[in-house]
Coordinates of C-alpha atoms in Angstrom, one line a residue:
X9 CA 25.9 -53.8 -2.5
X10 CA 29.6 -54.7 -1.6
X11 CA 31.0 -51.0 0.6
X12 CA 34.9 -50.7 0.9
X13 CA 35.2 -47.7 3.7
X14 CA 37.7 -45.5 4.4
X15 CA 38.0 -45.7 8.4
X16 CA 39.6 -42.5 9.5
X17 CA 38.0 -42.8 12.6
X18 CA 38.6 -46.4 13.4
X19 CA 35.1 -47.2 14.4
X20 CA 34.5 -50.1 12.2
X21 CA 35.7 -53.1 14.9
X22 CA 31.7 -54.2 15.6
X23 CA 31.0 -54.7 12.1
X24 CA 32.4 -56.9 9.3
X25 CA 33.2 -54.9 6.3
X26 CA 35.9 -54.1 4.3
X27 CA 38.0 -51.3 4.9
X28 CA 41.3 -49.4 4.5
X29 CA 42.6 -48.0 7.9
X30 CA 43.2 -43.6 7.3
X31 CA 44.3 -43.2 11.3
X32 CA 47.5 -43.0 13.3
X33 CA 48.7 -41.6 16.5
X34 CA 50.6 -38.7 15.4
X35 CA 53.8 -39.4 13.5
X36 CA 55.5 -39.9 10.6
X37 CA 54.0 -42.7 9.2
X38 CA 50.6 -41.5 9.4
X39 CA 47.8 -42.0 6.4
X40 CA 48.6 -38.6 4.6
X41 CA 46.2 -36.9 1.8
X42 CA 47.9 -38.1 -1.1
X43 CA 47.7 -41.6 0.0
X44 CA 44.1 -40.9 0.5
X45 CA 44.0 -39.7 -3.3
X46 CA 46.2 -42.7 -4.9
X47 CA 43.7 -45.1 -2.8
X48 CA 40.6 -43.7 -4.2
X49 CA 42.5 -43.7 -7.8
X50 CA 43.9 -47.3 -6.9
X51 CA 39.6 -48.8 -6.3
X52 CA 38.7 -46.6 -9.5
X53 CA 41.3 -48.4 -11.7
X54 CA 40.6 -52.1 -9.8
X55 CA 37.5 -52.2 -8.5
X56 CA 36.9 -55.6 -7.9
X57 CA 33.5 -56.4 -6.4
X58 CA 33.1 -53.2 -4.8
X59 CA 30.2 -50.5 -5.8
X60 CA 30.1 -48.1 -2.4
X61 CA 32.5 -46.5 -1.2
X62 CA 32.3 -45.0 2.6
X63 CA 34.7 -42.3 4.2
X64 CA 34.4 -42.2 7.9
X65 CA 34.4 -40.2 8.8
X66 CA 34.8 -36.5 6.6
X67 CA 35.9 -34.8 10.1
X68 CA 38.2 -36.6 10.4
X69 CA 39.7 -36.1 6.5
X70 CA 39.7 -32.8 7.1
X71 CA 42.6 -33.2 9.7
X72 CA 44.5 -35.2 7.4
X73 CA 44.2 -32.2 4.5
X74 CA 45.3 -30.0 6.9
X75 CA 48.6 -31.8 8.0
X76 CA 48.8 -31.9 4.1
X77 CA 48.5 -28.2 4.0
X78 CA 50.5 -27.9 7.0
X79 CA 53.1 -30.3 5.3
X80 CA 52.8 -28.4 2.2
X81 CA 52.9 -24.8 3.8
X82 CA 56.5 -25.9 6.3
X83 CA 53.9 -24.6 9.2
X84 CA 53.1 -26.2 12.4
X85 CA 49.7 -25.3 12.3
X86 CA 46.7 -24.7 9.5
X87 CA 46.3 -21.3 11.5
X88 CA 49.9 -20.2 10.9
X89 CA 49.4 -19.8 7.2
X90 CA 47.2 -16.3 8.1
X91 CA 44.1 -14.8 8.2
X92 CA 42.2 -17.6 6.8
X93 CA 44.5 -18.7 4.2
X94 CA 45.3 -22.1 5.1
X95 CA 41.4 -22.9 5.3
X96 CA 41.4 -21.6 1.9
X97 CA 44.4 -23.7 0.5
X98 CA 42.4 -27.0 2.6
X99 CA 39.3 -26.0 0.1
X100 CA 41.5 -26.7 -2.5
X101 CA 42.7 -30.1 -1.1
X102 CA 38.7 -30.6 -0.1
X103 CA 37.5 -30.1 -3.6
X104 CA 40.0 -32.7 -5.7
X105 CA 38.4 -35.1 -3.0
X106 CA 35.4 -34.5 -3.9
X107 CA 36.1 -34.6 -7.3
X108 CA 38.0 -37.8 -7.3
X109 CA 34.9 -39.0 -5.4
X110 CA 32.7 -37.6 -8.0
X111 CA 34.8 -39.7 -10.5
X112 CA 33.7 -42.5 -8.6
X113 CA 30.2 -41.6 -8.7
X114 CA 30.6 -41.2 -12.5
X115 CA 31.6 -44.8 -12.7
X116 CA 29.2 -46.3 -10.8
X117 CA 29.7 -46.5 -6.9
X118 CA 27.3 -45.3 -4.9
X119 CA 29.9 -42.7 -2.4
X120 CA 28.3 -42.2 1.3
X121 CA 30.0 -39.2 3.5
X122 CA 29.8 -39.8 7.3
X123 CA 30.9 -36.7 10.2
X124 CA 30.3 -36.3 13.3
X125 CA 28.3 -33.3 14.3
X126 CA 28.2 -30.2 16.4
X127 CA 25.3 -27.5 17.5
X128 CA 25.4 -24.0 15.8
X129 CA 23.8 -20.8 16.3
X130 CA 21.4 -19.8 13.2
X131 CA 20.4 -15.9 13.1
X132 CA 18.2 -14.9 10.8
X133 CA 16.7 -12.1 10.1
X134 CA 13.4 -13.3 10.2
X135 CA 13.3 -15.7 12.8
X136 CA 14.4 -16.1 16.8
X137 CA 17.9 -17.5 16.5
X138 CA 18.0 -21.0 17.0
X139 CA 20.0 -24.1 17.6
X140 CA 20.8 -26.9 14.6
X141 CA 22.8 -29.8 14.3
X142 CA 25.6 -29.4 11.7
X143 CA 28.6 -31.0 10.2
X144 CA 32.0 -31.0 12.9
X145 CA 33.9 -29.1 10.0
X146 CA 35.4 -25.5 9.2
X147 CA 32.5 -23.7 8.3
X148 CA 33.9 -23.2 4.3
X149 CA 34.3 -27.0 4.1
X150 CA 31.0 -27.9 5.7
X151 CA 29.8 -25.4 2.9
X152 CA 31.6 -26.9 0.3
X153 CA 30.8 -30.2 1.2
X154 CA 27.1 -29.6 1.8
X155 CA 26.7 -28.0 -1.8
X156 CA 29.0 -31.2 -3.3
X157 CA 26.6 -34.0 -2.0
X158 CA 23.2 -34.8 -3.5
X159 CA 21.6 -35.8 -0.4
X160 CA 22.7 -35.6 3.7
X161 CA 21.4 -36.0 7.6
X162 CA 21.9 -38.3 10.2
X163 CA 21.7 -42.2 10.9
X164 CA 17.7 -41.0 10.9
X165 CA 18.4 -39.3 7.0
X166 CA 16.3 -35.5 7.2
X167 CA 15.8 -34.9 3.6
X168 CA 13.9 -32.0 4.6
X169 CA 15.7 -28.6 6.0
X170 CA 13.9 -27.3 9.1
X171 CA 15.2 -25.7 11.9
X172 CA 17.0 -28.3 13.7
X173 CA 18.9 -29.7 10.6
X174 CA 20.5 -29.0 7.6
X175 CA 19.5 -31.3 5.1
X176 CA 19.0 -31.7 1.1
X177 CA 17.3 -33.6 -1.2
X178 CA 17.5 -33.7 -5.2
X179 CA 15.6 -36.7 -5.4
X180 CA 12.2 -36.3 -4.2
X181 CA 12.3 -38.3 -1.2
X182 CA 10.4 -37.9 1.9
X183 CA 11.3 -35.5 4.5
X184 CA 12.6 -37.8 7.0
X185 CA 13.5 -41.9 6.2
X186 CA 15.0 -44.3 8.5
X187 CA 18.6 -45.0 8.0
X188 CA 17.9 -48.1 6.1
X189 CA 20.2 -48.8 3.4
X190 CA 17.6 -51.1 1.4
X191 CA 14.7 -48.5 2.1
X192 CA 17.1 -46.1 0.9
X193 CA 18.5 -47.2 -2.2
X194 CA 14.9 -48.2 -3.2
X195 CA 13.6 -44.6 -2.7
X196 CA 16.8 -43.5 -5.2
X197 CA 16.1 -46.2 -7.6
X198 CA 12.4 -45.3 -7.2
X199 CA 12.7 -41.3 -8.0
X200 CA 14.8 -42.3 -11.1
X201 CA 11.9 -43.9 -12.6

């Protein structure tokens, strides 16, 4: 497979791939969303040899939708817009990402989702509450996201939900699989059969 990745978090200098840089220190010239869109429209219409696409990481997106909404809005901050409104407006931003990405999907490339990750309290009402690792995001997009992508975990991939992770699986994989891209992709092709 030939991966292009979006490097938001600019954590790609160990390793030789192809990427486009989506990071700045602050100002004016900064990546914004709608170059983010128009570059994911730009590899749809020209592909080249490239069949993955990578964004890494999503946390890191999510700041540069809400600058956009910020930008959009005339606010400083994504909390100025009120009482959760400006999360709201990000969804919107968040979803024609995904959708542009599910383009890509539609078309052929193989679209991988990194973030970083953070503890949260579960309650239930049946259980103790408990710690589990989660997505660094607002809660909505983490939502969002979670119920966009067909599969999700860690570098070790949890196909399984349990109690210390949130995971998913449409494909009939194994609980837990070693983040091996070949091992992986043969598992997909595999449960396709």
């Amino acid at each position: 497979k030939k991966p292009i990745v979006l490097d938001s978090d600019n954590g790609l200098s160990e390793y030789s791939v192809d990427s486009i840089p989506f990071y700045g220190v602050g100002g004016d010239g900064d990546p914004t969303f709608d170059d983010l869109i128009d570059t994911l429209r730009d590899i749809i219409k020209k592909p080249g040899d490239y069949n993955v696409i990578a964004l890494d990481s999503i946390d890191k997106f999510e700041a540069i939708i809400w600058d956009s909404v910020c930008k959009d809005l005339g606010i400083k901050s994504i909390e100025a817009a009120g009482y959760g409104k400006g999360y709201n407006y990000a969804r919107e931003k968040l979803r024609k990402l995904t959708g542009a990405l599910s383009a890509m999907r539609d078309r052929g490339f193989e679209v991988m989702v990194t973030c970083h990750c953070q503890i949260k309290n579960v309650n239930q009402p049946h259980l103790d509450p408990y710690d589990q690792w989660a997505m660094r995001l607002h809660k909505h997009a983490a939502g969002d996201l979670f119920g966009w992508a067909d599969a999700s975990g860690r570098r070790i991939l949890y196909t399984g939900n349990n109690p210390a992770v949130e995971a998913k699986n449409r494909f009939g994989l194994p609980d837990v699989i070693d983040m091996n891209y070949t091992e992986y992709s043969k598992l997909i092709a595999d449960s396709r059969k």
